Coordinates of C-alpha atoms in Angstrom, one line a residue:
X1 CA 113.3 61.0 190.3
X2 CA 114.5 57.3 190.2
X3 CA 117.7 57.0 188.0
X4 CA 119.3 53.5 187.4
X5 CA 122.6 52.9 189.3
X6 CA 124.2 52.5 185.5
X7 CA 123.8 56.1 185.0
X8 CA 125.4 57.2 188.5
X9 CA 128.7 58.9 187.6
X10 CA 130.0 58.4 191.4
X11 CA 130.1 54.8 190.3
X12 CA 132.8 54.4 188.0
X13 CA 134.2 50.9 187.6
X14 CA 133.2 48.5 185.0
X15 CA 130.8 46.1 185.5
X16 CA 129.8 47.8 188.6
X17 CA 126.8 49.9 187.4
X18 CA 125.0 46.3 186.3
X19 CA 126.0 44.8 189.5
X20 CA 124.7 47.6 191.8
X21 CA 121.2 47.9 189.5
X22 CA 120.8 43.9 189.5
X23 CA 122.1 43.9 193.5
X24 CA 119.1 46.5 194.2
X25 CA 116.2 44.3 192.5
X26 CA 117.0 41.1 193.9
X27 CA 117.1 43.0 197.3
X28 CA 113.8 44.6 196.4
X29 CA 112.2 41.4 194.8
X30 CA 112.8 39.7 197.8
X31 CA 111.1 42.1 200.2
X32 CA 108.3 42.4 197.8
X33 CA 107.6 39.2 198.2
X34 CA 107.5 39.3 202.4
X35 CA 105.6 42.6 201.8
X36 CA 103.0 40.3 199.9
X37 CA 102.4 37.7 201.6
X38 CA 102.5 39.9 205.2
X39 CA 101.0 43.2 204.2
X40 CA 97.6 42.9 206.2
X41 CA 99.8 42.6 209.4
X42 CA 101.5 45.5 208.3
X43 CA 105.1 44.2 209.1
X44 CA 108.0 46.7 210.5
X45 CA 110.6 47.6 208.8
X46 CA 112.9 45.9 210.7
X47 CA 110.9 42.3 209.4
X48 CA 111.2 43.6 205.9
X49 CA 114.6 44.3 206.0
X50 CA 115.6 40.9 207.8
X51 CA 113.6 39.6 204.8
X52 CA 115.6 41.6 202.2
X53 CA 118.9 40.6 204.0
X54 CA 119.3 44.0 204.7
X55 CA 119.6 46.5 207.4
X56 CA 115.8 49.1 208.2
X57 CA 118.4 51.9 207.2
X58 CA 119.8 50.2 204.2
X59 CA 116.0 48.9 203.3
X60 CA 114.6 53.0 203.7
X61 CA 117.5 54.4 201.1
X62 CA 117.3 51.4 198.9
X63 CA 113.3 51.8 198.0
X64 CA 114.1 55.6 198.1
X65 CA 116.5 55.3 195.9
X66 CA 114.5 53.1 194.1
X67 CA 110.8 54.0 193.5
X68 CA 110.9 57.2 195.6
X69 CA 108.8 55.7 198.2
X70 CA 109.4 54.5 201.8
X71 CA 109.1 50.9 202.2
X72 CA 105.6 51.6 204.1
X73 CA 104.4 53.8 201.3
X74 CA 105.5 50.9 199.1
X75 CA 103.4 48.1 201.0
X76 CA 100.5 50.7 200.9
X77 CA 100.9 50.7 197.2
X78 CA 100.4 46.6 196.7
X79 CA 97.0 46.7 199.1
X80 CA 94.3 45.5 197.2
X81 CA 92.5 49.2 198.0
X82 CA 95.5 50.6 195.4
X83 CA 94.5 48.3 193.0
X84 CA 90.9 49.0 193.1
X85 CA 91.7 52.9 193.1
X86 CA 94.0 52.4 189.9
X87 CA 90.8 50.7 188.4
X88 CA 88.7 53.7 189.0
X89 CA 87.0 54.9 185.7
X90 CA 88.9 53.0 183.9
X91 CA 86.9 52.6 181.0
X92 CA 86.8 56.7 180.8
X93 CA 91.1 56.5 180.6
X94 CA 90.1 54.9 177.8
X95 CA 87.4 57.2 176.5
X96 CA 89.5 59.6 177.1
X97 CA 92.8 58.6 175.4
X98 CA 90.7 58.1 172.4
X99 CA 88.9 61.6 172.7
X100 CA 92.4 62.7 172.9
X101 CA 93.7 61.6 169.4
X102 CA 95.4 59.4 171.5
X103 CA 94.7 56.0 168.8
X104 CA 97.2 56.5 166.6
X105 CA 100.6 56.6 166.3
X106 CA 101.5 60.0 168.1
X107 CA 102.1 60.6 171.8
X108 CA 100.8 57.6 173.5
X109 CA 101.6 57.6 176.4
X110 CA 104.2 58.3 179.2
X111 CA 107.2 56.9 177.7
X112 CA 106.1 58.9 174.0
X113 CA 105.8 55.6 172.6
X114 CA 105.0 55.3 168.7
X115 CA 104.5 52.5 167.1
X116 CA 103.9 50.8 163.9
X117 CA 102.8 47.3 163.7
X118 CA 104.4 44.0 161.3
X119 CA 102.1 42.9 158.6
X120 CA 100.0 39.4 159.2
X121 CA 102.0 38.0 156.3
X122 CA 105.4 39.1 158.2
X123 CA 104.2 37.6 161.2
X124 CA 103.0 34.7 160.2
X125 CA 106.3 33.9 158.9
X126 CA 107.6 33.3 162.4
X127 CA 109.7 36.3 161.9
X128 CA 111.6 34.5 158.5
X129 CA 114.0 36.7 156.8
X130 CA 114.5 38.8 160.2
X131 CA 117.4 40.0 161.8
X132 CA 116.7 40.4 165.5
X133 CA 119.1 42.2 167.6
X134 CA 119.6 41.4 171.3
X135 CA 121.4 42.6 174.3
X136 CA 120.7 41.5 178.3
X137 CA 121.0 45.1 180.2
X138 CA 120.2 45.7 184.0
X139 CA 117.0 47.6 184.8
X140 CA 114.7 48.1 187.9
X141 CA 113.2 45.0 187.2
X142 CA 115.9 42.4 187.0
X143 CA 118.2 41.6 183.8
X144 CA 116.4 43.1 180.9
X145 CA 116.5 41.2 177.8
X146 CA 116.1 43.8 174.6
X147 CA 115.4 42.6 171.3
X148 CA 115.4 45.4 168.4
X149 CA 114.8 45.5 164.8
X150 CA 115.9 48.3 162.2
X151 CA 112.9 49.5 162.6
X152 CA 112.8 49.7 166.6
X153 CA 112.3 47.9 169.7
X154 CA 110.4 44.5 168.8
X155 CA 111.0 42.8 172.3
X156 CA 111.4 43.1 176.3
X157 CA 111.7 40.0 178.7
X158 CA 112.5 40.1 182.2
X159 CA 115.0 37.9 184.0
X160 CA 115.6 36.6 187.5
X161 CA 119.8 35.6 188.1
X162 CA 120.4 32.5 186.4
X163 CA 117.5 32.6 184.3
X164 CA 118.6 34.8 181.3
X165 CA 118.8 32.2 178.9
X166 CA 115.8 30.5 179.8
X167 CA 113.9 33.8 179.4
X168 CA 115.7 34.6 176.2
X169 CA 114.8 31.3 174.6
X170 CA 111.1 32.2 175.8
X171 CA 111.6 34.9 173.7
X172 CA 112.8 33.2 170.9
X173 CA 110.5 30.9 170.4
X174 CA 107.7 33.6 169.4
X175 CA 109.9 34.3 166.0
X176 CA 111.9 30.9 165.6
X177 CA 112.6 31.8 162.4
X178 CA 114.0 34.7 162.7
X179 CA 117.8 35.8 163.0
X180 CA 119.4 36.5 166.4
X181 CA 122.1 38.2 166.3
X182 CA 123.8 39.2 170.3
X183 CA 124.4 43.1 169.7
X184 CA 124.8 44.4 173.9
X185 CA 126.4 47.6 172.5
X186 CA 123.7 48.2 169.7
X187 CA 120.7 47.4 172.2
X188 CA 122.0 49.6 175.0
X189 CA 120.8 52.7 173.7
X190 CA 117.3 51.3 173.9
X191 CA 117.4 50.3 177.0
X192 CA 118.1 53.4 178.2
X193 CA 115.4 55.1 176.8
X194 CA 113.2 52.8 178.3
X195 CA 114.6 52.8 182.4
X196 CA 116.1 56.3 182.3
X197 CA 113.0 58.4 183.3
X198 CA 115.6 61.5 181.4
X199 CA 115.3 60.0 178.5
X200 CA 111.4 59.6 177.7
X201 CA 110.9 63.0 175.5
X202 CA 108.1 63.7 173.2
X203 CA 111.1 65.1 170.4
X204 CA 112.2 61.4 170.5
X205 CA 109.9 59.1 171.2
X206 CA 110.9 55.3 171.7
X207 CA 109.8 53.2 168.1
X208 CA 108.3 50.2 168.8
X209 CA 107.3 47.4 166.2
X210 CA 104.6 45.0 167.3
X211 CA 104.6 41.4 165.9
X212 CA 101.4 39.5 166.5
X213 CA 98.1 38.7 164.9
X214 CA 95.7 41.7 164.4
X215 CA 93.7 40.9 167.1
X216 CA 96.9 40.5 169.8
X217 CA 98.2 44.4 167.8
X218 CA 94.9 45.4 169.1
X219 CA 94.8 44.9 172.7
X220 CA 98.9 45.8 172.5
X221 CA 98.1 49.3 171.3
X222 CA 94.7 49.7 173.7
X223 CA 97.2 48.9 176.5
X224 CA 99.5 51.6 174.9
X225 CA 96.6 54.0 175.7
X226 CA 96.5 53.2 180.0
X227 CA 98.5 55.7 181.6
X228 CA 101.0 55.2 184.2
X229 CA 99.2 55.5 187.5
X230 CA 96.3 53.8 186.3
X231 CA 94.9 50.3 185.5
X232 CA 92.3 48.7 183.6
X233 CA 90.4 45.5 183.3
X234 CA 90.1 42.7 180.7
X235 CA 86.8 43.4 180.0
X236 CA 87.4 47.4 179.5
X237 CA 89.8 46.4 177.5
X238 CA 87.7 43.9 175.1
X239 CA 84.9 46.0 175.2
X240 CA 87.4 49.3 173.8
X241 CA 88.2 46.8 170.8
X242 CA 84.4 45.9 170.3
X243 CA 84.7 42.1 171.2
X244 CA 83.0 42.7 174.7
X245 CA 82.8 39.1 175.6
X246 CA 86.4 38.4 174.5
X247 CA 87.8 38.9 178.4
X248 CA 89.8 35.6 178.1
X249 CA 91.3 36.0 174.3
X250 CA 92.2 39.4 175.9
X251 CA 93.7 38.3 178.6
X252 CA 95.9 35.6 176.4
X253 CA 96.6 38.6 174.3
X254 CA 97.6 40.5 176.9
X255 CA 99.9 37.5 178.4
X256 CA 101.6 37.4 174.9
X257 CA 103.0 40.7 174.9
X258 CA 106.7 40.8 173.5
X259 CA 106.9 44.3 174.9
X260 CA 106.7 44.0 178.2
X261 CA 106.2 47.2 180.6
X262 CA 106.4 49.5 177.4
X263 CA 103.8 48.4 176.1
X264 CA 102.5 48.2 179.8
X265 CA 100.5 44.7 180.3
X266 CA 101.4 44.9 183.8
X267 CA 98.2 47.6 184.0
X268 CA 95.8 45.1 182.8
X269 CA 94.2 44.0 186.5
X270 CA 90.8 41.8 187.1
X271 CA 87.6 43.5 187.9
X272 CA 87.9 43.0 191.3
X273 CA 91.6 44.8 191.8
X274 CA 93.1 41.5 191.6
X275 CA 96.9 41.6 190.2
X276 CA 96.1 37.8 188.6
X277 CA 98.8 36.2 186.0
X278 CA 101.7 38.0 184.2
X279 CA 103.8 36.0 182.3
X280 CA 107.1 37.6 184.0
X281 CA 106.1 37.0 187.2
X282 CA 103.6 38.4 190.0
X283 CA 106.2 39.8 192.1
X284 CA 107.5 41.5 189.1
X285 CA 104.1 43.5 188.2
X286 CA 103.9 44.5 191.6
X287 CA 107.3 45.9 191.6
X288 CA 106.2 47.6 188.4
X289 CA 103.1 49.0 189.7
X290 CA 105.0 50.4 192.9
X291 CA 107.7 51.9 191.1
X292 CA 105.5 53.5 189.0
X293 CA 102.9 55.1 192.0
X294 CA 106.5 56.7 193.0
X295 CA 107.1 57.9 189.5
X296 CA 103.6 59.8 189.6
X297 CA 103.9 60.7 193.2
X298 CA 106.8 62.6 191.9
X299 CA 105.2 64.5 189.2

């Protein structure tokens, strides 16, 4: 099972666990891109390594390490063929999440998410008379931008180096009137229970508060519904919330999630397999959906 470098007690000097997590991604982001743009030539190793800046030995532990996959199980998991095999049935996942009892605020998924959702008049506030909490925190996905409430996790951005503030003010602007308060030590809890695959126990499951309109709250908590390991379209999803011909406002919806991979948008694919937009980046979904085929490889 993949643990994050900041919980590794081998590594013991301060700041090094963020280092060594952040150090890992960049090296991963970059040969996900290579992987990408090459992956019907099915490059070596050694060509995805030189693209990483990194050595085929250093490349094999890092992704093991990692995702729990091989660098060639990895490209395998970006083909468009994965894609179209996460997509299978998806519409019965759904069925079947809501056959399961699965549509309200209990175990929703992997990560034993529940969640409870602002009222219209709270959000259309702009989050006025909030307190928002926020930390930055390294994950397997770049510098991790938190944002809690009281009442639980209200946000999750995603953040190449040297553009954390530019993410955070991304972030911002979807509550501007709310109160941001930087809290690293009060946020870092949460982010551990969202990147330490440990940590996500149906005993105590991660609280999320949505803030959106009611239609955006719907396709949020239809997402919460996909499991890891599979996909779905737009369409499946505005058909599940009984606007069938809503693809595109679903697909805005979807690119407005505050919550990102908890509340997992980066499963929402086109009909055809195709990974299209996310709003944190391509590369960044496709890192998501290959960690995640390791995560269920091992389990």
């Amino acid at each position: 099972m993949m643990t994050l470098a900041i919980h590794d007690q081998r590594l013991a000097k301060p700041g090094f666990h963020q280092s060594a997590a952040l150090r890992d991604y960049d090296s991963v982001r970059r040969a996900i891109a290579f992987i990408s743009e090459h992956w019907r030539a099915q490059p070596t190793i050694e060509a995805m390594a030189d693209a990483a800046a990194v050595t085929p030995d250093e490349l094999h532990h890092l992704f093991r390490r990692w995702a729990g996959l091989t660098p060639k199980a990895f490209m395998q998991a970006l083909t468009l063929d994965h894609a179209k095999n996460l997509l299978r049935d998806s519409a019965s996942v759904l069925d079947a999440a809501l056959d399961s009892g699965l549509s309200g605020p209990g175990r929703l998924h992997d990560l034993f998410v529940t969640h409870e959702a602002m009222s219209p008049g709270e959000w259309k506030t702009g989050g006025g008379g909030m307190t928002l909490r926020f930390g930055f925190h390294p994950s397997p996905f770049g510098t991790a931008i938190v944002i809690a409430t009281d009442r639980g996790l209200a946000g999750l951005a995603f953040a190449d180096p040297g553009d954390e503030q530019t993410a955070f003010a991304d972030m911002k602007r979807r509550w501007p009137n709310a109160t941001f308060v930087e809290d690293t030590d009060g946020t870092t809890a949460l982010a551990q229970r969202v990147f330490d695959t440990r940590l996500w126990r149906a005993d105590q499951p991660l609280r999320v508060v949505l803030i959106g309109t009611d239609f955006e709250v719907r396709v949020w908590e239809t997402l919460l519904k996909v499991p890891m390991g599979r996909a779905v379209s737009y369409s499946d999803i505005a058909s599940k919330i009984s606007s069938p011909k809503a693809s595109r406002a679903v697909g805005a919806a979807v690119g407005r999630n505050p919550v990102s991979f908890v509340v997992p948008c980066h499963r929402a694919l086109g009909k055809s397999g195709a990974l299209t937009g996310y709003h944190w980046g391509i590369t960044r979904k496709q890192a998501m959906l290959g960690w995640e085929a390791g995560q269920v490889g091992l389990h």
